[in-house]
Amino acid sequence: MSDFELEKRAIAGDDESFSILIEQRKERIYRMAYTYVRNKEDALEIVQETVYKAYLSVEKLQQPQYFNTWLMKIAVNAALDHIRKSKRVVYMDKDIERSYTPDNREGKLDLYEALDSLDEKTRTVLMLRYFEDMPLKDIADTLETPLSTIKSLIYRGLEKLKINLGEGELLE
């Protein structure tokens, strides 16, 4: 059965179709959540919250072809809500930190610190684009933002990252 057919059935209230779709996408949701909180337990909690909210509102989704975009929007919002609620410093999971080579660990931490220095919307756009490899149009749909704004946020965000990482000058 095609994803579109599963999406239509899930919207119609078929729990099995919804479960199949979630099972196919849970790893992607987890990766996205982890890039926000960098903690295994918190990321799993965000996945759980995303699935719960999606299950409660799946029948409100009017166009099945936007299931992925809709689900990622719920996940992004759940991650941002989690961060706002926790109001704490985010630490990298020790298992992940140990997996970096000594030469690479500092660069990874610098990248996360540089991402944290960006405003919330720019950070979200860059994470969806480069960590989740999401097409620009899908990012615009997910964040309900014009495509031109998404492109500008990516350009300015990458320039700020270059400066924060000491790898370039802002082009004017």
PDB file of C-alpha atoms in Angstrom:
ATOM      1  CA  MET A   1       0.000   0.000   0.000  1.00  0.00           C
ATOM      2  CA  SER A   2       1.347   3.448  -0.894  1.00  0.00           C
ATOM      3  CA  ASP A   3       2.144   6.108   1.676  1.00  0.00           C
ATOM      4  CA  PHE A   4      -0.589   8.304   0.221  1.00  0.00           C
ATOM      5  CA  GLU A   5      -3.145   5.551   0.738  1.00  0.00           C
ATOM      6  CA  LEU A   6      -1.905   5.025   4.308  1.00  0.00           C
ATOM      7  CA  GLU A   7      -2.105   8.759   4.936  1.00  0.00           C
ATOM      8  CA  LYS A   8      -5.684   8.879   3.645  1.00  0.00           C
ATOM      9  CA  ARG A   9      -6.649   5.944   5.858  1.00  0.00           C
ATOM     10  CA  ALA A  10      -4.932   7.443   8.907  1.00  0.00           C
ATOM     11  CA  ILE A  11      -6.821  10.699   8.443  1.00  0.00           C
ATOM     12  CA  ALA A  12     -10.027   8.703   8.163  1.00  0.00           C
ATOM     13  CA  GLY A  13      -9.311   7.222  11.605  1.00  0.00           C
ATOM     14  CA  ASP A  14      -7.550   3.936  10.779  1.00  0.00           C
ATOM     15  CA  ASP A  15      -5.233   3.362  13.767  1.00  0.00           C
ATOM     16  CA  GLU A  16      -3.210   0.670  12.010  1.00  0.00           C
ATOM     17  CA  SER A  17      -2.367   2.982   9.091  1.00  0.00           C
ATOM     18  CA  PHE A  18      -1.408   5.733  11.532  1.00  0.00           C
ATOM     19  CA  SER A  19       0.855   3.315  13.413  1.00  0.00           C
ATOM     20  CA  ILE A  20       2.572   2.207  10.201  1.00  0.00           C
ATOM     21  CA  LEU A  21       3.207   5.814   9.166  1.00  0.00           C
ATOM     22  CA  ILE A  22       4.599   6.707  12.595  1.00  0.00           C
ATOM     23  CA  GLU A  23       6.802   3.613  12.649  1.00  0.00           C
ATOM     24  CA  GLN A  24       8.270   4.638   9.270  1.00  0.00           C
ATOM     25  CA  ARG A  25       8.968   8.189  10.489  1.00  0.00           C
ATOM     26  CA  LYS A  26       9.926   7.801  14.146  1.00  0.00           C
ATOM     27  CA  GLU A  27      13.666   7.709  13.464  1.00  0.00           C
ATOM     28  CA  ARG A  28      13.465  10.977  11.543  1.00  0.00           C
ATOM     29  CA  ILE A  29      11.432  12.592  14.343  1.00  0.00           C
ATOM     30  CA  TYR A  30      13.972  11.356  16.896  1.00  0.00           C
ATOM     31  CA  ARG A  31      16.925  12.740  14.919  1.00  0.00           C
ATOM     32  CA  MET A  32      15.241  16.105  14.600  1.00  0.00           C
ATOM     33  CA  ALA A  33      14.351  16.187  18.315  1.00  0.00           C
ATOM     34  CA  TYR A  34      17.880  15.153  19.270  1.00  0.00           C
ATOM     35  CA  THR A  35      19.379  18.019  17.284  1.00  0.00           C
ATOM     36  CA  TYR A  36      17.379  20.380  19.490  1.00  0.00           C
ATOM     37  CA  VAL A  37      17.929  18.866  22.929  1.00  0.00           C
ATOM     38  CA  ARG A  38      21.048  16.696  22.456  1.00  0.00           C
ATOM     39  CA  ASN A  39      19.846  14.304  25.121  1.00  0.00           C
ATOM     40  CA  LYS A  40      18.486  10.822  24.450  1.00  0.00           C
ATOM     41  CA  GLU A  41      15.767  10.825  27.122  1.00  0.00           C
ATOM     42  CA  ASP A  42      14.474  14.281  26.205  1.00  0.00           C
ATOM     43  CA  ALA A  43      14.473  13.418  22.508  1.00  0.00           C
ATOM     44  CA  LEU A  44      12.467  10.257  23.205  1.00  0.00           C
ATOM     45  CA  GLU A  45      10.028  12.311  25.270  1.00  0.00           C
ATOM     46  CA  ILE A  46       9.604  14.720  22.354  1.00  0.00           C
ATOM     47  CA  VAL A  47       8.948  11.808  19.991  1.00  0.00           C
ATOM     48  CA  GLN A  48       6.312  10.500  22.381  1.00  0.00           C
ATOM     49  CA  GLU A  49       4.702  13.935  22.661  1.00  0.00           C
ATOM     50  CA  THR A  50       4.738  14.321  18.876  1.00  0.00           C
ATOM     51  CA  VAL A  51       3.028  10.977  18.312  1.00  0.00           C
ATOM     52  CA  TYR A  52       0.449  11.736  20.994  1.00  0.00           C
ATOM     53  CA  LYS A  53      -0.410  15.167  19.576  1.00  0.00           C
ATOM     54  CA  ALA A  54      -0.481  13.805  16.030  1.00  0.00           C
ATOM     55  CA  TYR A  55      -2.783  10.956  17.029  1.00  0.00           C
ATOM     56  CA  LEU A  56      -5.196  13.341  18.715  1.00  0.00           C
ATOM     57  CA  SER A  57      -5.386  15.660  15.712  1.00  0.00           C
ATOM     58  CA  VAL A  58      -4.774  13.453  12.644  1.00  0.00           C
ATOM     59  CA  GLU A  59      -8.408  13.617  11.590  1.00  0.00           C
ATOM     60  CA  LYS A  60      -8.118  17.418  11.316  1.00  0.00           C
ATOM     61  CA  LEU A  61      -5.468  17.111   8.590  1.00  0.00           C
ATOM     62  CA  GLN A  62      -7.301  17.858   5.364  1.00  0.00           C
ATOM     63  CA  GLN A  63      -4.694  16.992   2.743  1.00  0.00           C
ATOM     64  CA  PRO A  64      -2.992  13.609   3.132  1.00  0.00           C
ATOM     65  CA  GLN A  65      -0.032  14.607   0.947  1.00  0.00           C
ATOM     66  CA  TYR A  66       1.069  17.023   3.712  1.00  0.00           C
ATOM     67  CA  PHE A  67       1.261  14.334   6.403  1.00  0.00           C
ATOM     68  CA  ASN A  68       5.091  14.482   6.638  1.00  0.00           C
ATOM     69  CA  THR A  69       5.165  18.273   6.739  1.00  0.00           C
ATOM     70  CA  TRP A  70       2.382  18.331   9.325  1.00  0.00           C
ATOM     71  CA  LEU A  71       4.118  15.703  11.470  1.00  0.00           C
ATOM     72  CA  MET A  72       7.468  17.536  11.381  1.00  0.00           C
ATOM     73  CA  LYS A  73       5.732  20.771  12.343  1.00  0.00           C
ATOM     74  CA  ILE A  74       4.288  19.042  15.396  1.00  0.00           C
ATOM     75  CA  ALA A  75       7.739  17.646  16.223  1.00  0.00           C
ATOM     76  CA  VAL A  76       9.469  21.028  15.872  1.00  0.00           C
ATOM     77  CA  ASN A  77       6.842  22.673  18.065  1.00  0.00           C
ATOM     78  CA  ALA A  78       7.099  19.877  20.644  1.00  0.00           C
ATOM     79  CA  ALA A  79      10.889  20.294  20.749  1.00  0.00           C
ATOM     80  CA  LEU A  80      10.647  24.059  21.128  1.00  0.00           C
ATOM     81  CA  ASP A  81       7.986  23.679  23.832  1.00  0.00           C
ATOM     82  CA  HIS A  82      10.197  21.195  25.658  1.00  0.00           C
ATOM     83  CA  ILE A  83      13.136  23.601  25.571  1.00  0.00           C
ATOM     84  CA  ARG A  84      10.986  26.496  26.787  1.00  0.00           C
ATOM     85  CA  LYS A  85       9.550  24.399  29.614  1.00  0.00           C
ATOM     86  CA  SER A  86      12.861  23.012  30.755  1.00  0.00           C
ATOM     87  CA  LYS A  87      14.668  26.381  30.720  1.00  0.00           C
ATOM     88  CA  ARG A  88      17.960  24.670  31.336  1.00  0.00           C
ATOM     89  CA  VAL A  89      21.305  24.273  29.711  1.00  0.00           C
ATOM     90  CA  VAL A  90      21.306  21.528  27.103  1.00  0.00           C
ATOM     91  CA  TYR A  91      24.151  19.027  27.427  1.00  0.00           C
ATOM     92  CA  MET A  92      25.290  16.590  24.823  1.00  0.00           C
ATOM     93  CA  ASP A  93      24.515  12.938  25.519  1.00  0.00           C
ATOM     94  CA  LYS A  94      27.702  11.334  26.894  1.00  0.00           C
ATOM     95  CA  ASP A  95      27.405   8.262  24.633  1.00  0.00           C
ATOM     96  CA  ILE A  96      27.309  10.469  21.558  1.00  0.00           C
ATOM     97  CA  GLU A  97      30.097  12.666  22.872  1.00  0.00           C
ATOM     98  CA  ARG A  98      32.377   9.637  23.370  1.00  0.00           C
ATOM     99  CA  SER A  99      31.702   8.488  19.825  1.00  0.00           C
ATOM    100  CA  TYR A 100      33.426  11.528  18.359  1.00  0.00           C
ATOM    101  CA  THR A 101      37.080  11.219  17.615  1.00  0.00           C
ATOM    102  CA  PRO A 102      39.248  13.541  19.723  1.00  0.00           C
ATOM    103  CA  ASP A 103      40.061  15.625  16.648  1.00  0.00           C
ATOM    104  CA  ASN A 104      36.386  15.962  15.720  1.00  0.00           C
ATOM    105  CA  ARG A 105      34.779  16.445  19.155  1.00  0.00           C
ATOM    106  CA  GLU A 106      35.736  20.095  19.504  1.00  0.00           C
ATOM    107  CA  GLY A 107      34.406  20.925  16.042  1.00  0.00           C
ATOM    108  CA  LYS A 108      31.061  19.252  16.785  1.00  0.00           C
ATOM    109  CA  LEU A 109      30.701  21.144  20.049  1.00  0.00           C
ATOM    110  CA  ASP A 110      31.593  24.408  18.328  1.00  0.00           C
ATOM    111  CA  LEU A 111      28.929  23.794  15.688  1.00  0.00           C
ATOM    112  CA  TYR A 112      26.270  23.137  18.327  1.00  0.00           C
ATOM    113  CA  GLU A 113      27.336  26.217  20.267  1.00  0.00           C
ATOM    114  CA  ALA A 114      27.225  28.290  17.084  1.00  0.00           C
ATOM    115  CA  LEU A 115      23.746  26.938  16.274  1.00  0.00           C
ATOM    116  CA  ASP A 116      22.606  27.791  19.789  1.00  0.00           C
ATOM    117  CA  SER A 117      23.721  31.382  19.235  1.00  0.00           C
ATOM    118  CA  LEU A 118      21.226  31.790  16.370  1.00  0.00           C
ATOM    119  CA  ASP A 119      17.653  32.925  16.853  1.00  0.00           C
ATOM    120  CA  GLU A 120      15.068  30.158  17.165  1.00  0.00           C
ATOM    121  CA  LYS A 121      13.600  30.431  13.670  1.00  0.00           C
ATOM    122  CA  THR A 122      16.978  30.539  11.894  1.00  0.00           C
ATOM    123  CA  ARG A 123      18.244  27.586  13.936  1.00  0.00           C
ATOM    124  CA  THR A 124      15.084  25.611  13.113  1.00  0.00           C
ATOM    125  CA  VAL A 125      15.376  26.340   9.389  1.00  0.00           C
ATOM    126  CA  LEU A 126      19.050  25.320   9.285  1.00  0.00           C
ATOM    127  CA  MET A 127      18.414  22.145  11.272  1.00  0.00           C
ATOM    128  CA  LEU A 128      15.538  21.091   9.048  1.00  0.00           C
ATOM    129  CA  ARG A 129      17.534  21.823   5.909  1.00  0.00           C
ATOM    130  CA  TYR A 130      20.920  20.386   6.814  1.00  0.00           C
ATOM    131  CA  PHE A 131      20.242  17.855   9.581  1.00  0.00           C
ATOM    132  CA  GLU A 132      16.996  16.504   8.124  1.00  0.00           C
ATOM    133  CA  ASP A 133      17.713  17.237   4.440  1.00  0.00           C
ATOM    134  CA  MET A 134      14.234  18.698   4.085  1.00  0.00           C
ATOM    135  CA  PRO A 135      13.448  20.500   0.801  1.00  0.00           C
ATOM    136  CA  LEU A 136      13.030  24.270   1.053  1.00  0.00           C
ATOM    137  CA  LYS A 137       9.367  24.094   0.032  1.00  0.00           C
ATOM    138  CA  ASP A 138       8.625  21.605   2.821  1.00  0.00           C
ATOM    139  CA  ILE A 139      10.405  23.822   5.345  1.00  0.00           C
ATOM    140  CA  ALA A 140       8.303  26.777   4.207  1.00  0.00           C
ATOM    141  CA  ASP A 141       5.134  24.704   4.546  1.00  0.00           C
ATOM    142  CA  THR A 142       6.148  23.306   7.933  1.00  0.00           C
ATOM    143  CA  LEU A 143       6.923  26.722   9.384  1.00  0.00           C
ATOM    144  CA  GLU A 144       4.145  28.491   7.475  1.00  0.00           C
ATOM    145  CA  THR A 145       6.685  30.978   6.168  1.00  0.00           C
ATOM    146  CA  PRO A 146       7.189  32.288   2.626  1.00  0.00           C
ATOM    147  CA  LEU A 147       9.829  30.414   0.620  1.00  0.00           C
ATOM    148  CA  SER A 148      11.790  33.634   0.052  1.00  0.00           C
ATOM    149  CA  THR A 149      12.016  34.144   3.826  1.00  0.00           C
ATOM    150  CA  ILE A 150      13.301  30.588   4.284  1.00  0.00           C
ATOM    151  CA  LYS A 151      16.011  31.218   1.679  1.00  0.00           C
ATOM    152  CA  SER A 152      17.000  34.475   3.408  1.00  0.00           C
ATOM    153  CA  LEU A 153      17.115  32.794   6.807  1.00  0.00           C
ATOM    154  CA  ILE A 154      19.373  30.062   5.434  1.00  0.00           C
ATOM    155  CA  TYR A 155      21.726  32.557   3.785  1.00  0.00           C
ATOM    156  CA  ARG A 156      21.971  34.842   6.831  1.00  0.00           C
ATOM    157  CA  GLY A 157      22.157  31.885   9.215  1.00  0.00           C
ATOM    158  CA  LEU A 158      25.049  30.303   7.324  1.00  0.00           C
ATOM    159  CA  GLU A 159      26.865  33.641   7.283  1.00  0.00           C
ATOM    160  CA  LYS A 160      26.430  33.984  11.059  1.00  0.00           C
ATOM    161  CA  LEU A 161      27.674  30.423  11.534  1.00  0.00           C
ATOM    162  CA  LYS A 162      30.774  31.188   9.487  1.00  0.00           C
ATOM    163  CA  ILE A 163      31.489  34.195  11.670  1.00  0.00           C
ATOM    164  CA  ASN A 164      30.761  32.337  14.918  1.00  0.00           C
ATOM    165  CA  LEU A 165      32.997  29.475  13.840  1.00  0.00           C
ATOM    166  CA  GLY A 166      35.706  31.905  12.711  1.00  0.00           C
ATOM    167  CA  GLU A 167      35.638  30.693   9.116  1.00  0.00           C
ATOM    168  CA  GLY A 168      34.698  33.768   7.165  1.00  0.00           C
ATOM    169  CA  GLU A 169      33.521  37.305   6.989  1.00  0.00           C
ATOM    170  CA  LEU A 170      29.972  38.484   6.493  1.00  0.00           C
ATOM    171  CA  LEU A 171      29.379  39.255   2.854  1.00  0.00           C
ATOM    172  CA  GLU A 172      27.540  42.497   2.236  1.00  0.00           C
TER     173      GLU A 172
END
